[in-house]
């Protein structure tokens, strides 16, 4: 077997360690109590050109009849047979500190058997939170990034035509119930991604402020801040606090997605000294059918004489070339992928190699497989 050897010692050398990134506190953490909430509602989209729900969807038929009765039009469920309407689920996000009149984006998704929501308009729909209270109202024309056209024997579809957006289509009707989680003398900083080192560095940076009496990392995801006396302007104190800078400790992580063949690696993920040899076995099986005819001319042949179909099977096996790639101590995952690409390995082969390197203990980081 012929081996292709790619030596990167002279070309790459030993990679230097990645410098820590300087970030603001608000980029990696938030004040406890400050977060978004999800809103959900059920509504109807009108104005579809025959691409809405069919009469088999009884929920849509009943919803249309109930809506018309609210406008003084008395109809029964049997009178509704239009495919210009679709039942939809409407979702939106309630921002922290939202006030009445603020506009938010709205997403609309078909809940029936509609083929497309293109050209539709969402009727006024109440949006409620998990507590059952009404927080917003949504209405407007849909923006659908796709289409679907059908003929007698063919159809054409682009993207996903049963999901649409209404930019600024939701209006906040009630202020968000979330507030800063504080008793006036203390508050908490919650990290977006728990990390002991980052929590300690945030506490050290906050202790340098003159407005606090102490800051302590409770655990990897929370920092407690105390005040000697309740601050007169809490918003200004939080503003200065979230704009403090620190050197963020990033986790060495490689994320691979076997379904899409995607590999994403941080720049600080390093490899130990390792040699990789990867080869694929290709097997091809061919089935051919041949017809065997009786020879000669027969006068009044018997019923046992007939043409016979005989199968012929051919199997070819090719082990291919097993490339050998040698990586120096401290090389990055990007260097490895570049070398494997040079050796003409596919993305899925690269994923298999990364899994084997992690098993061998030569990958200095976390391997996440999606």
XYZ file of C-alpha atoms in Angstrom:
370
model
C 0.000 0.000 0.000
C 1.391 3.385 -0.997
C 1.527 5.993 1.790
C 1.359 9.715 1.183
C 3.404 11.409 3.894
C 2.851 15.106 4.600
C 5.295 16.513 7.125
C 4.245 19.890 8.523
C 7.033 20.331 11.072
C 9.065 22.655 8.881
C 6.080 24.499 7.438
C 4.002 25.119 10.556
C 6.363 24.921 13.496
C 4.943 25.022 16.999
C 1.890 27.262 17.142
C 1.968 30.036 19.726
C -0.795 30.098 22.339
C -3.833 32.238 21.556
C -4.096 35.470 23.513
C -7.141 35.843 25.751
C -9.866 38.079 24.348
C -10.816 41.253 26.225
C -14.588 41.558 26.572
C -17.114 43.558 28.544
C -19.076 42.035 31.392
C -22.361 42.526 29.513
C -21.045 40.411 26.628
C -20.719 37.274 28.767
C -23.153 37.887 31.650
C -26.407 39.586 32.610
C -28.055 40.974 35.727
C -30.319 38.427 37.420
C -33.971 39.010 36.502
C -33.195 40.568 33.111
C -34.307 38.179 30.361
C -36.821 37.717 27.563
C -40.118 35.862 27.800
C -41.926 33.878 25.112
C -45.376 34.877 23.851
C -47.766 32.608 21.944
C -51.149 33.030 20.275
C -53.575 31.391 17.856
C -54.821 33.353 14.852
C -56.068 33.308 11.281
C -54.338 34.399 8.087
C -56.710 35.733 5.420
C -56.181 36.627 1.769
C -54.537 33.433 0.559
C -55.018 32.527 -3.084
C -56.498 29.069 -2.644
C -53.482 27.805 -0.705
C -55.032 27.833 2.779
C -56.484 25.073 4.924
C -58.945 22.628 3.400
C -62.428 21.929 4.761
C -61.025 18.792 6.433
C -59.403 21.062 9.024
C -62.415 21.527 11.309
C -60.547 23.854 13.681
C -60.015 26.380 10.879
C -63.624 26.158 9.694
C -64.924 26.710 13.211
C -62.505 29.602 13.814
C -63.627 31.374 10.627
C -67.302 30.963 11.560
C -66.678 32.323 15.074
C -64.737 35.282 13.676
C -67.525 36.180 11.265
C -70.086 36.041 14.072
C -68.051 38.664 15.951
C -68.675 40.975 12.986
C -72.405 40.263 12.988
C -72.345 37.665 10.191
C -74.230 34.550 11.262
C -72.922 31.497 9.411
C -72.627 27.835 10.282
C -69.589 25.636 9.905
C -71.112 24.031 6.799
C -71.221 27.410 5.058
C -67.433 27.877 5.263
C -65.589 26.166 2.394
C -62.934 28.687 1.368
C -59.252 27.820 1.042
C -58.262 31.465 1.373
C -57.832 31.190 5.155
C -55.253 29.331 7.258
C -55.034 28.718 10.984
C -51.633 29.695 12.385
C -49.626 29.734 15.590
C -48.143 33.153 16.320
C -45.016 33.552 18.459
C -42.995 36.541 19.646
C -40.486 37.513 22.322
C -41.292 39.894 25.144
C -38.112 41.904 25.786
C -37.000 42.720 29.303
C -38.314 46.097 30.517
C -40.779 46.249 27.586
C -43.282 49.096 27.802
C -46.736 49.515 26.169
C -46.480 50.678 22.579
C -43.129 49.038 21.884
C -43.080 47.041 18.635
C -41.640 43.533 18.305
C -41.208 41.099 15.424
C -43.726 38.279 15.070
C -43.336 34.797 13.568
C -46.317 32.997 12.022
C -46.429 29.226 11.348
C -49.227 27.207 9.769
C -51.024 24.779 12.087
C -53.224 23.116 9.435
C -52.769 21.717 5.940
C -52.178 25.025 4.150
C -49.778 24.816 1.210
C -48.495 28.387 1.410
C -48.967 31.588 3.422
C -47.690 33.838 0.641
C -49.740 37.016 0.259
C -51.676 36.499 3.504
C -52.545 38.963 6.247
C -52.707 38.044 9.908
C -55.882 39.131 11.656
C -55.619 40.789 15.088
C -54.250 38.076 17.401
C -53.702 38.293 21.183
C -50.331 37.030 22.440
C -50.099 35.619 25.950
C -47.271 34.588 28.227
C -46.777 31.408 30.211
C -48.827 32.946 33.045
C -51.863 33.261 30.752
C -51.870 37.067 30.784
C -52.136 39.120 27.597
C -48.966 41.073 26.823
C -49.154 41.948 23.113
C -51.367 42.082 20.019
C -50.190 41.044 16.558
C -51.492 41.935 13.090
C -50.145 42.686 9.635
C -49.079 41.408 6.228
C -46.813 38.374 6.160
C -43.350 38.293 4.655
C -42.739 34.751 3.392
C -39.293 33.950 2.008
C -40.543 31.207 -0.291
C -43.257 30.090 -2.672
C -45.039 27.035 -4.006
C -46.740 26.578 -7.367
C -48.575 23.439 -8.418
C -49.781 22.089 -11.721
C -51.544 18.956 -12.828
C -48.397 16.857 -12.948
C -45.666 19.002 -11.361
C -44.981 21.400 -8.523
C -42.292 23.990 -7.721
C -41.350 25.017 -4.206
C -38.665 27.299 -2.802
C -37.693 27.498 0.876
C -40.509 27.012 3.411
C -43.734 28.813 2.371
C -45.774 27.848 5.463
C -43.755 30.038 7.863
C -43.618 33.829 7.689
C -42.564 36.955 9.558
C -44.251 40.251 10.352
C -41.522 42.820 11.074
C -42.683 45.055 13.949
C -46.051 43.310 13.708
C -46.589 42.966 17.461
C -47.474 45.814 19.802
C -46.761 45.498 23.524
C -49.932 46.147 25.552
C -48.613 45.426 29.044
C -45.224 46.124 30.590
C -42.911 43.206 31.190
C -43.251 41.874 34.756
C -39.499 41.209 35.003
C -37.368 43.611 37.003
C -33.824 43.642 38.340
C -33.615 40.962 41.027
C -32.332 43.110 43.906
C -33.309 44.065 47.441
C -31.554 47.437 47.205
C -28.430 46.245 49.007
C -27.339 43.445 46.672
C -27.788 42.009 43.206
C -26.535 39.035 41.224
C -24.646 38.732 37.956
C -25.467 35.553 36.016
C -22.988 34.243 33.415
C -24.350 33.217 30.017
C -22.001 30.220 30.058
C -20.849 29.088 33.510
C -17.088 29.165 34.003
C -15.193 29.379 37.302
C -12.372 31.463 35.865
C -14.667 34.022 34.221
C -16.818 34.270 37.364
C -13.728 34.976 39.469
C -12.482 37.610 37.019
C -15.888 39.344 36.976
C -15.881 39.479 40.784
C -12.335 40.911 40.790
C -13.320 43.593 38.253
C -16.454 44.604 40.194
C -14.557 44.864 43.496
C -12.483 47.613 41.889
C -15.556 49.841 41.632
C -16.149 52.459 44.316
C -19.905 51.851 44.458
C -19.814 48.318 45.905
C -18.707 46.944 49.236
C -18.020 43.434 47.983
C -18.309 40.963 45.134
C -17.950 37.207 45.377
C -18.302 34.353 42.915
C -20.985 32.074 44.369
C -20.244 29.378 41.792
C -19.308 29.067 38.118
C -22.495 30.781 36.929
C -23.240 33.477 39.518
C -21.516 36.479 41.094
C -23.085 38.191 44.135
C -22.577 41.949 44.518
C -23.298 43.819 47.763
C -23.612 47.550 48.460
C -22.719 49.360 51.675
C -25.964 51.300 51.272
C -28.664 51.273 48.578
C -27.330 53.184 45.554
C -29.149 56.384 44.654
C -28.994 55.613 40.912
C -29.070 51.835 40.445
C -29.250 52.107 36.637
C -26.020 54.135 36.490
C -24.251 51.662 38.787
C -25.328 48.691 36.647
C -24.224 50.574 33.514
C -20.712 51.047 34.883
C -20.664 47.468 36.114
C -21.611 45.881 32.764
C -19.034 47.985 30.894
C -16.115 46.706 32.956
C -13.601 44.791 30.832
C -11.819 41.538 31.570
C -9.877 38.832 29.776
C -12.336 36.082 28.950
C -11.302 32.466 29.432
C -12.686 30.566 26.468
C -13.283 26.832 26.490
C -11.290 24.797 24.015
C -14.080 23.185 22.029
C -14.568 21.523 18.650
C -18.145 21.128 17.367
C -18.891 18.672 14.575
C -22.235 18.020 12.889
C -22.326 14.630 11.204
C -25.627 15.358 9.452
C -24.352 18.419 7.597
C -20.624 17.650 7.607
C -19.765 20.878 9.465
C -16.673 21.275 11.648
C -16.228 24.391 13.819
C -13.171 24.738 16.074
C -11.962 27.545 18.292
C -8.585 29.039 17.558
C -7.242 27.982 20.972
C -7.839 24.249 20.472
C -4.442 22.553 20.276
C -3.236 19.086 19.370
C -0.576 16.870 20.845
C 1.995 15.185 18.640
C 0.001 12.777 16.538
C 0.193 10.800 13.294
C -2.985 10.063 11.363
C -3.448 7.421 8.682
C -6.913 7.124 7.194
C -7.966 5.010 4.254
C -11.321 3.957 2.881
C -12.433 0.612 1.497
C -14.573 0.882 -1.620
C -16.591 -2.156 -2.731
C -18.553 -2.152 -5.996
C -21.001 -4.939 -6.844
C -22.374 -5.243 -10.381
C -25.181 -7.586 -11.430
C -25.556 -8.350 -15.139
C -28.205 -10.602 -16.667
C -27.512 -12.683 -19.782
C -29.988 -14.635 -21.903
C -29.079 -18.218 -22.857
C -30.755 -19.314 -26.118
C -31.006 -22.993 -27.237
C -28.771 -23.783 -30.231
C -29.964 -25.324 -33.514
C -33.353 -25.692 -35.158
C -35.928 -27.949 -33.554
C -38.904 -29.600 -35.249
C -41.798 -29.845 -32.858
C -39.693 -29.030 -29.756
C -40.785 -30.203 -26.353
C -42.100 -27.820 -23.701
C -38.846 -28.142 -21.740
C -36.853 -26.190 -24.307
C -36.869 -22.434 -23.543
C -34.659 -19.366 -23.156
C -32.966 -19.030 -19.733
C -31.882 -15.796 -18.013
C -28.599 -16.297 -16.132
C -27.299 -13.654 -13.677
C -23.624 -12.707 -13.568
C -22.210 -10.934 -10.488
C -18.938 -9.001 -10.423
C -17.366 -7.672 -7.210
C -14.506 -5.132 -7.224
C -12.732 -4.042 -4.026
C -10.424 -1.029 -3.819
C -8.720 -0.098 -0.542
C -7.542 3.200 -1.977
C -4.662 5.313 -0.709
C -4.161 5.677 3.043
C -2.587 9.129 3.516
C -0.301 9.664 6.517
C -0.410 13.105 8.154
C 1.983 14.029 10.963
C 1.152 16.991 13.216
C 3.656 18.721 15.545
C 3.052 19.429 19.208
C 0.835 22.492 19.671
C -0.634 22.576 16.166
C -4.215 23.833 15.879
C -7.273 22.028 14.557
C -7.249 24.404 11.596
C -3.756 23.172 10.707
C -4.963 19.580 10.923
C -8.002 20.188 8.727
C -5.854 21.989 6.164
C -3.460 19.055 6.055
C -6.275 16.527 5.749
C -7.790 18.557 2.927
C -4.443 18.483 1.175
C -4.545 14.702 1.550
C -7.972 14.809 -0.201
C -10.052 13.629 2.720
C -13.730 14.557 2.743
C -15.447 16.454 5.550
C -16.958 13.277 6.966
C -13.505 11.677 6.951
C -12.203 14.698 8.878
C -14.955 14.186 11.490
C -13.960 10.523 11.875
C -10.306 11.546 12.302
C -11.192 14.119 14.988
C -13.148 11.508 16.926
C -10.193 9.131 16.802
C -7.750 11.865 17.879
C -9.971 12.697 20.868
C -10.069 9.007 21.837
C -6.282 8.860 21.577
C -5.990 11.787 24.028
C -4.224 14.108 21.565
C -7.015 16.722 21.381
C -6.637 19.385 24.090
C -10.279 20.384 24.295
C -13.884 19.243 24.283
C -15.353 17.461 21.274
C -19.073 18.140 20.808
C -20.937 15.940 18.329
C -24.338 17.213 17.186
